[in-house]
Each structure stands twice: as structure tokens, then as C-alpha cells.
Coordinates of C-alpha atoms and ligand atoms in Angstrom, one line a residue:
M1063 CA 31.2 47.4 -15.5
V1064 CA 34.6 48.5 -14.2
W1065 CA 33.1 51.8 -13.0
L1066 CA 30.5 50.0 -10.9
G1067 CA 32.7 47.2 -9.8
A1068 CA 35.8 49.0 -8.5
P1069 CA 34.3 51.1 -5.7
L1070 CA 32.4 48.2 -4.4
L1071 CA 35.3 45.8 -4.6
L1072 CA 37.8 47.8 -2.6
P1073 CA 36.1 47.8 0.8
I1074 CA 35.4 44.1 0.4
L1075 CA 39.1 43.3 -0.2
F1076 CA 40.1 45.4 2.8
L1077 CA 37.6 43.5 5.0
A1078 CA 38.6 40.1 3.7
S1079 CA 42.3 40.6 4.5
D1080 CA 41.5 42.1 7.9
V1081 CA 39.3 39.4 9.5
G1082 CA 41.6 37.7 12.0
A1083 CA 43.5 35.9 9.3
A1084 CA 47.0 34.7 10.1
V1085 CA 49.5 37.4 9.0
D1086 CA 51.2 36.6 5.7
L1087 CA 54.8 36.9 6.9
T1088 CA 57.8 34.8 6.0
L1089 CA 61.4 35.0 7.3
L1090 CA 63.9 33.3 5.0
A1091 CA 67.5 32.4 5.5
D1092 CA 69.8 30.7 3.0
L1093 CA 71.5 28.0 5.0
R1094 CA 74.2 27.4 2.4
L1095 CA 75.8 30.8 3.1
T1096 CA 77.9 30.0 6.1
E1097 CA 80.3 33.0 5.8
P1098 CA 79.0 35.9 7.8
Q1099 CA 79.8 38.4 5.1
R1100 CA 77.6 36.6 2.6
F1101 CA 74.8 35.5 5.0
F1102 CA 71.5 37.4 5.0
L1103 CA 68.0 37.2 6.2
T1104 CA 65.0 38.4 4.3
C1105 CA 61.5 39.0 5.6
V1106 CA 58.7 39.2 3.1
S1107 CA 55.1 40.3 3.8
G1108 CA 52.2 39.6 1.6
E1109 CA 50.1 41.9 3.8
A1110 CA 50.1 44.9 1.6
G1111 CA 48.0 42.9 -0.8
V1112 CA 46.1 45.5 -2.8
G1113 CA 48.4 48.4 -2.1
R1114 CA 51.6 46.4 -2.3
G1115 CA 54.5 48.7 -2.1
S1116 CA 52.5 51.6 -0.7
D1117 CA 52.6 52.7 2.9
A1118 CA 48.9 52.2 3.5
W1119 CA 49.4 49.7 6.3
G1120 CA 51.4 52.0 8.5
A1121 CA 53.7 50.1 10.8
P1122 CA 56.9 49.0 8.9
L1123 CA 58.4 45.5 8.9
L1124 CA 61.1 45.1 11.5
L1125 CA 63.9 42.6 11.3
E1126 CA 66.5 42.3 14.0
K1127 CA 68.6 40.0 16.2
D1128 CA 66.9 39.4 19.5
D1129 CA 69.6 39.1 22.1
R1130 CA 67.4 38.9 25.2
I1131 CA 68.0 35.2 25.6
V1132 CA 71.0 34.2 23.4
R1133 CA 73.7 36.8 24.1
T1134 CA 76.6 36.9 21.7
P1135 CA 79.6 39.2 21.7
P1136 CA 78.6 42.6 20.2
P1137 CA 79.2 42.8 16.4
W1138 CA 82.3 44.8 15.2
Q1139 CA 79.8 46.7 13.1
P1140 CA 76.0 46.4 13.2
P1141 CA 74.4 44.6 10.2
H1142 CA 72.6 46.7 7.6
L1143 CA 68.9 46.7 7.1
A1144 CA 67.7 47.3 3.5
R1145 CA 64.0 47.9 2.6
N1146 CA 62.3 47.1 -0.7
G1147 CA 59.0 49.0 -0.5
S1148 CA 56.9 48.1 2.6
H1149 CA 56.8 44.4 1.9
Q1150 CA 60.4 43.2 2.1
V1151 CA 63.4 43.8 4.4
T1152 CA 66.9 42.3 4.2
L1153 CA 69.4 42.2 7.0
R1154 CA 73.0 41.7 5.9
G1155 CA 76.6 42.8 6.5
F1156 CA 77.5 40.4 9.4
S1157 CA 81.2 40.4 10.2
Q1158 CA 82.0 37.5 12.5
P1159 CA 80.5 34.0 12.9
S1160 CA 79.1 34.8 16.4
D1161 CA 77.0 37.6 14.8
L1162 CA 74.8 34.9 13.2
V1163 CA 74.2 32.7 16.2
G1164 CA 71.0 33.1 18.1
V1165 CA 67.5 34.4 17.7
F1166 CA 66.2 36.7 14.9
S1167 CA 62.7 38.1 14.6
C1168 CA 60.7 39.8 12.0
V1169 CA 57.6 41.7 13.1
G1170 CA 54.9 42.6 10.6
G1171 CA 51.2 43.1 10.1
A1172 CA 49.1 46.1 11.3
G1173 CA 47.4 46.9 14.5
A1174 CA 46.1 44.0 16.6
R1175 CA 47.4 41.6 14.0
R1176 CA 51.0 42.6 14.5
T1177 CA 52.9 39.3 14.7
P1178 CA 56.5 38.2 15.1
V1179 CA 58.2 35.4 13.1
V1180 CA 61.2 33.8 14.8
Y1181 CA 64.3 32.2 13.3
V1182 CA 67.0 30.5 15.4
H1183 CA 70.5 30.2 13.8
N1184 CA 73.0 27.6 14.9
S1185 CA 76.7 27.8 14.4
P1186 CA 77.9 25.2 11.8
G1187 CA 81.1 24.8 14.0
A1188 CA 79.2 24.1 17.3
H1189 CA 80.0 21.0 19.4
L1190 CA 76.3 20.1 19.6
H1191 CA 73.9 20.4 16.8
P1192 CA 70.0 20.2 16.9
D1193 CA 68.5 17.3 14.9
K1194 CA 65.6 19.7 14.3
V1195 CA 65.7 23.3 15.4
T1196 CA 62.0 24.3 15.6
H1197 CA 59.4 21.9 17.1
T1198 CA 55.7 22.5 17.1
V1199 CA 53.7 20.2 19.3
N1200 CA 50.2 20.1 20.8
K1201 CA 49.4 20.5 24.4
G1202 CA 49.6 17.1 26.0
D1203 CA 52.0 15.6 23.4
T1204 CA 55.4 14.4 24.2
A1205 CA 58.1 16.7 22.9
V1206 CA 61.8 15.6 22.4
L1207 CA 64.6 17.9 21.7
S1208 CA 67.7 16.1 20.4
A1209 CA 71.2 17.6 20.4
R1210 CA 73.6 15.6 18.2
V1211 CA 77.3 15.4 19.1
R1212 CA 79.5 16.9 16.3
K1213 CA 82.7 17.4 18.3
E1214 CA 82.8 15.2 21.3
K1215 CA 83.9 16.4 24.7
Q1216 CA 83.8 14.1 27.7
M1217 CA 81.8 16.5 29.8
D1218 CA 78.3 16.9 31.1
V1219 CA 75.7 18.7 29.0
I1220 CA 73.7 21.6 30.5
W1221 CA 70.2 22.3 29.1
K1222 CA 68.9 25.8 29.5
S1223 CA 65.4 27.1 28.8
N1224 CA 65.0 30.8 27.9
G1225 CA 68.6 31.3 29.0
S1226 CA 68.1 29.9 32.5
Y1227 CA 69.4 26.6 33.9
F1228 CA 67.1 23.7 33.2
S1229 CA 68.9 20.4 33.7
T1230 CA 72.2 18.5 33.4
L1231 CA 73.0 15.3 31.6
D1232 CA 76.0 13.2 32.4
W1233 CA 78.2 12.6 29.3
H1234 CA 77.5 8.8 29.7
E1235 CA 73.8 9.6 29.1
A1236 CA 74.2 10.3 25.4
Q1237 CA 72.1 7.9 23.4
D1238 CA 73.3 7.1 19.9
G1239 CA 75.5 10.2 20.0
R1240 CA 72.6 12.4 21.1
F1241 CA 71.6 14.2 24.2
L1242 CA 67.8 14.2 24.6
L1243 CA 65.5 16.5 26.5
R1244 CA 62.0 14.9 26.9
F1245 CA 58.8 16.7 27.8
P1246 CA 56.0 14.1 28.4
D1247 CA 52.5 15.7 28.5
V1248 CA 54.0 19.1 27.5
Q1249 CA 52.1 22.3 28.4
P1250 CA 52.2 25.7 26.7
P1251 CA 54.4 27.5 29.4
S1252 CA 57.2 25.1 28.3
S1253 CA 57.4 27.0 25.0
G1254 CA 60.6 28.9 24.5
I1255 CA 64.2 28.9 23.4
Y1256 CA 66.3 25.9 24.6
S1257 CA 70.0 25.3 24.4
A1258 CA 72.3 22.3 25.1
T1259 CA 75.9 23.2 25.9
Y1260 CA 78.9 21.2 27.1
L1261 CA 80.0 22.2 30.5
E1262 CA 82.8 24.8 30.3
A1263 CA 82.3 25.2 26.5
S1264 CA 81.6 28.5 24.9
P1265 CA 77.8 29.2 24.6
L1266 CA 78.5 29.6 20.9
G1267 CA 79.1 25.9 20.7
S1268 CA 75.6 25.2 21.9
A1269 CA 72.7 23.6 20.0
F1270 CA 69.8 26.1 20.0
F1271 CA 66.2 25.0 19.7
R1272 CA 62.7 26.6 19.7
L1273 CA 59.8 24.7 21.2
I1274 CA 56.3 25.9 20.3
V1275 CA 53.5 24.3 22.3
R1276 CA 50.0 24.9 20.9
G1277 CA 47.5 26.1 23.5
C1278 CA 45.2 23.1 22.8
E1279 CA 45.3 19.4 22.3
A1280 CA 45.6 18.0 18.8
G1281 CA 42.7 19.0 16.5
R1282 CA 41.3 21.7 18.9
W1283 CA 41.4 25.4 19.1
G1284 CA 39.7 28.4 20.9
P1285 CA 39.2 29.5 24.4
G1286 CA 38.7 26.3 26.5
C1287 CA 39.8 24.4 23.3
T1288 CA 36.2 23.5 22.6
K1289 CA 36.3 24.1 18.9
E1290 CA 37.4 21.6 16.2
C1291 CA 40.2 22.4 13.7
P1292 CA 39.4 22.4 10.0
G1293 CA 41.8 19.5 9.4
C1294 CA 44.8 21.3 7.9
L1295 CA 46.3 19.3 5.0
H1296 CA 49.9 19.0 3.8
G1297 CA 51.5 19.7 7.2
G1298 CA 49.5 22.9 7.8
V1299 CA 49.2 23.7 11.5
C1300 CA 45.9 24.8 13.1
H1301 CA 46.2 28.1 14.9
D1302 CA 45.1 27.6 18.5
Q1303 CA 43.5 31.0 18.8
D1304 CA 41.7 31.6 15.5
G1305 CA 41.3 28.0 14.2
E1306 CA 42.9 28.8 10.8
C1307 CA 45.5 26.7 9.1
V1308 CA 49.0 28.2 8.9
C1309 CA 50.1 26.5 5.6
P1310 CA 53.6 25.3 5.0
P1311 CA 55.6 27.2 2.4
G1312 CA 54.4 26.1 -1.1
F1313 CA 50.8 25.4 -0.1
T1314 CA 47.7 27.6 0.0
G1315 CA 44.0 27.4 0.6
T1316 CA 41.9 27.5 3.8
R1317 CA 43.0 23.9 4.5
C1318 CA 46.3 24.2 2.6
E1319 CA 44.8 21.9 0.1
Q1320 CA 46.4 23.5 -2.9
A1321 CA 50.1 23.4 -3.9
C1322 CA 51.7 26.5 -5.4
R1323 CA 53.8 26.2 -8.5
E1324 CA 57.3 25.0 -7.8
G1325 CA 59.5 27.7 -6.2
R1326 CA 56.5 29.8 -5.0
F1327 CA 55.3 30.5 -1.5
G1328 CA 53.2 33.1 0.5
Q1329 CA 49.6 32.8 1.4
S1330 CA 48.5 33.2 -2.2
C1331 CA 51.7 31.8 -3.7
Q1332 CA 52.6 35.4 -4.6
E1333 CA 56.3 35.1 -3.7
Q1334 CA 59.1 33.4 -5.6
C1335 CA 62.2 31.9 -4.2
P1336 CA 65.2 34.0 -5.2
G1337 CA 68.1 32.8 -7.4
T1338 CA 68.4 29.9 -9.8
S1339 CA 68.2 27.0 -7.5
G1340 CA 64.6 27.5 -6.5
C1341 CA 63.9 27.0 -2.8
R1342 CA 66.9 24.8 -2.3
G1343 CA 69.0 25.7 0.8
L1344 CA 66.3 28.0 2.2
T1345 CA 64.6 27.7 5.6
F1346 CA 61.2 29.3 5.9
C1347 CA 59.9 30.6 9.2
L1348 CA 56.2 31.5 9.4
P1349 CA 54.0 32.8 12.2
D1350 CA 53.5 30.6 15.2
P1351 CA 52.4 27.9 15.8
Y1352 CA 54.0 26.9 12.4
G1353 CA 57.7 27.6 13.2
C1354 CA 60.2 26.9 10.5
S1355 CA 60.8 24.3 7.8
C1356 CA 62.5 23.8 4.5
G1357 CA 60.5 24.6 1.4
S1358 CA 58.4 22.0 -0.3
G1359 CA 60.5 19.3 -1.9
W1360 CA 63.5 19.8 0.3
R1361 CA 64.8 18.4 3.6
G1362 CA 68.0 18.1 5.7
S1363 CA 69.7 20.4 8.2
Q1364 CA 70.6 22.7 5.3
C1365 CA 67.4 22.1 3.2
Q1366 CA 69.6 20.9 0.4
E1367 CA 68.4 17.3 0.0
A1368 CA 65.7 16.5 -2.4
C1369 CA 62.8 14.3 -1.1
A1370 CA 63.2 10.5 -1.5
P1371 CA 60.8 9.0 -4.1
G1372 CA 57.3 8.8 -2.7
H1373 CA 57.8 11.7 -0.3
F1374 CA 56.9 15.4 -0.8
G1375 CA 56.2 18.7 0.9
A1376 CA 58.1 20.9 3.4
D1377 CA 60.9 18.8 5.0
C1378 CA 59.6 15.9 2.9
R1379 CA 57.4 15.0 5.8
L1380 CA 54.5 13.8 3.6
R1381 CA 54.0 10.5 1.8
C1382 CA 52.2 10.3 -1.5
Q1383 CA 49.3 7.9 -1.5
C1384 CA 48.3 8.3 -5.1
Q1385 CA 45.5 6.2 -6.4
N1386 CA 44.1 5.7 -9.9
G1387 CA 47.5 6.0 -11.6
G1388 CA 48.6 9.3 -10.0
T1389 CA 52.3 10.0 -9.7
C1390 CA 54.2 11.6 -6.9
D1391 CA 55.8 15.1 -7.4
R1392 CA 58.1 16.1 -4.5
F1393 CA 56.8 19.7 -4.6
S1394 CA 53.1 19.2 -4.9
G1395 CA 52.2 15.6 -4.1
C1396 CA 50.0 13.5 -6.4
V1397 CA 49.8 14.5 -10.0
C1398 CA 46.6 13.0 -11.3
P1399 CA 45.9 11.5 -14.7
S1400 CA 43.1 13.2 -16.6
G1401 CA 39.7 12.2 -15.2
W1402 CA 40.9 12.2 -11.6
H1403 CA 41.6 14.9 -8.9
G1404 CA 41.9 15.2 -5.1
V1405 CA 44.8 14.9 -2.8
H1406 CA 45.2 11.2 -3.6
C1407 CA 43.6 11.4 -7.1
E1408 CA 40.7 9.6 -5.4
K1409 CA 38.0 11.7 -6.9
S1410 CA 36.6 11.2 -10.3
D1411 CA 36.0 14.2 -12.5
S1412 CA 32.7 12.7 -13.7
G1413 CA 31.4 13.2 -10.2
D1414 CA 31.3 9.6 -8.9
W1415 CA 33.2 9.5 -5.7
A1416 CA 35.6 6.7 -6.1
D1417 CA 35.9 5.9 -2.4
G1418 CA 33.2 7.9 -0.7
G1419 CA 34.6 11.4 -1.2
V1420 CA 36.3 13.2 1.7
S1421 CA 39.9 12.4 1.9
A1422 CA 41.7 12.0 5.2
P1423 CA 43.9 14.9 6.4
V1424 CA 47.5 14.4 5.2
G1425 CA 50.1 15.1 7.9
A1426 CA 47.8 17.4 9.8
L1427 CA 49.1 18.7 13.1
G1428 CA 46.4 19.7 15.4
Ligands
NAG1776 C1 61.7 44.4 -4.7 O1 60.4 43.9 -4.9 C2 60.0 43.7 -6.2 C3 58.6 43.2 -6.2 O2 57.7 44.1 -5.5 C4 60.9 42.7 -6.9 O3 60.5 42.6 -8.2 C5 62.3 43.1 -6.8 O4 63.2 42.1 -7.3 C6 62.7 43.4 -5.3 N1 64.1 43.9 -5.3 C7 65.0 43.3 -4.6 C8 66.4 44.0 -4.6 O5 64.8 42.3 -4.0
NAG1777 C1 60.1 31.6 27.7 O1 59.7 32.9 27.4 C2 58.4 32.9 26.8 C3 58.2 34.4 26.3 O2 58.5 35.3 27.3 C4 57.3 32.4 27.7 O3 56.0 32.5 27.2 C5 57.6 31.0 28.1 O4 56.7 30.5 29.0 C6 59.0 30.9 28.7 N1 59.3 29.5 28.8 C7 60.0 29.0 29.8 C8 60.2 27.5 29.8 O5 60.4 29.7 30.7

């Protein structure tokens, strides 16, 4: 059997992983490590799949600071890039706090599927701090970037987009200790890196953001946005160009319907969070239009807070709505008693649909 199976199976696996699927690439940062000497970024690719560790896929993973928009003083010494096979790279050896501030990107995948993943790092000592760093919105939505005051200065605040002047807010315009930038009916060209800085303050004291505007309205994809998204579950985001769901860390499946085991991530749950505290403290950045989030079960600006009861998923953005005696697990959602299954334990194993079958998308974006 093996003799017959193996030669047939190989080309199929190659094909399956090459058909326009979103690239399996994750850029991780441990937000608890605030000292530059200890901070590091890791980029992991599940792309090698069959030949994991081999060089079969050609182009290597790249991981570097992108100083085209956020320019910081040159490092005393350049950080060090370490490779583990072809599927993992780590960037470490930063020397001063400003080395960490700004935009980092990891590029992976082969040929036409080569894709960047972007992470934006904010200084813990900045005057202004983003309430949320990465925002993914649909075309036509209202986007709001919110910079929270951490060290007050009685000065105006300058917003920049992609490093160029965008607008000014008078210091009296702070609402609830926050300076807001609103984009009603936002359009894809507004995507980019944004910053809020007090006038005359160092750019290092800025709040940095990334805005990702999907090319289509909610629930749509394709050229002309004529196609309907599959209804991505658990906070998965529908890719505007190929209609696939980019699943949050900790979820898998074509509609992100399945939770990985606790502490696991990657498109087939093949990766494991390093260390003993699971995914606590880690931010995960995935290919656009997903952006970045905490791992499943964690929330907060440093991804260190566990979800409140009844909440689960990446950034704890989802609410359990368990039926038939299911209980809420903060990593995976409803855990169903025997005899029941489905996202809300709404389906009976005996085949009788308890409430008519198809469950509504949970926290689907687009
Ligand atoms: C390198 O990757 C392998 C899995 O392929 C993993 O077991 C090992 O821990 C990694 N080494 C480091 C230093 O991360
Ligand atoms: C920022 O730069 C990106 C990439 O070059 C571009 O697609 C986007 O439209 C720019 N956004 C703004 C607001 O200038």
C-alpha cells in the first residue's frame, strides 16, 4: 500500500499547499520583555509543510526593521538574525529602547505567494499610547484610531500617515484622556502606518498604529467585490483577494471553525507557544488583512490578561453562547457535553438539528 500511495500523494500535497491559499506565516513578539537586550521577534512559517526544514521552497524567510516610515536613531550595533532551518528566524540583540520602536516585517512564502507580515512596536515610555495598535476594517466602515495620554503635555497633537503630516488636534480636544482620529466611510488607500505625537516631543514618544482597510465591503471579496465571503468564524478575517479566511492564532479550518489545543497556533495548529506560560504575553501578527492580536484566551495591551468569564478567543473578542449545558473555555469556546457539538453546542450528535442547523458566524469580520 505504501509503495503505491507515496508517489501519488506527493504531487497532491504540493498542489494543495500551492493553490492561492493564504501564506502560513506568524510574526511573534513577547510584549513582557521591555528591556532591549532581552526583547526578540520570531517569525515562523508553516509553509515548508512536507519538507519542513529543507530548502525546497527556495526564498528564505526575511525578518527586519522597516525604517522607511518610522525612522529611529541608528542602533549602536545591528541586531542579530538567527535561523532555525528554513521555517523560523529570530531577531535579537537590540541595544537601546529606540531600536525597538517602529515597524518590523517578516517576508515568507514562495514565488507569487511571497507575503509580508507586519508588526508595529510602541515604546512603553511614550507620552501617547495606542488603545489598539492594529485595526482591520472593511471598506466603507468607520475606523477610529485612539491614542491614550500616558504622560500629559499641554500641547497640540500631530497625526501623521505614512510619515507625512495628516492633521492637528488642539490639546483641549482630548476626549476622556484620548486623542481620536476618525475615518468615516474609510477607503483602502487610507491603509498605512499612523502616528500621534505631541508637538515638539520626540517622535519616539508617539503612539504608532497600523490601519488595514479591506478592499471590499463587509462579507465581500474579489474583483469588483462581487463574491460572498465564506462566513469566517471565531474572528477570522475574509481575504479580500482570494476569499479565504485568515484565522486568528489558535483556530484552524476553512472557516476557522476548529480550535487548536491550548498553546498551539499555525494554519494546522502545528506550532507551539514557547516557554512555560503558554501564549501569555505574546502578540501574533498574521498576513493581511488579519493584522495582529493576542493569542486565544488573552487580552490587554501586553496580552497578559486572561479573558473574563464567558469570553474567549484572540483578544477575548468573542462571547460564548453555549446551549444545551455547554461550558465556556477561554481558549476554545464552548465545550459541549456528550451528545452535543457545534460552535454553540447547538447540534445533536444523534443527527437531529436542535435549532435548524447552521450556526450564525461568530465575530466574523467581512
Ligand atoms: C528549531 O525548530 C525545531 C522544530 O523544527 C524545534 O524543535 C526547536 O526547538 C527549534 N530550535 C529553536 C532554538 O528554537
Ligand atoms: C501608505 O503606504 C501604503 C504602502 O505604500 C499605501 O498603500 C497607502 O495607500 C499609504 N497610505 C496613505 C494614507 O498614504
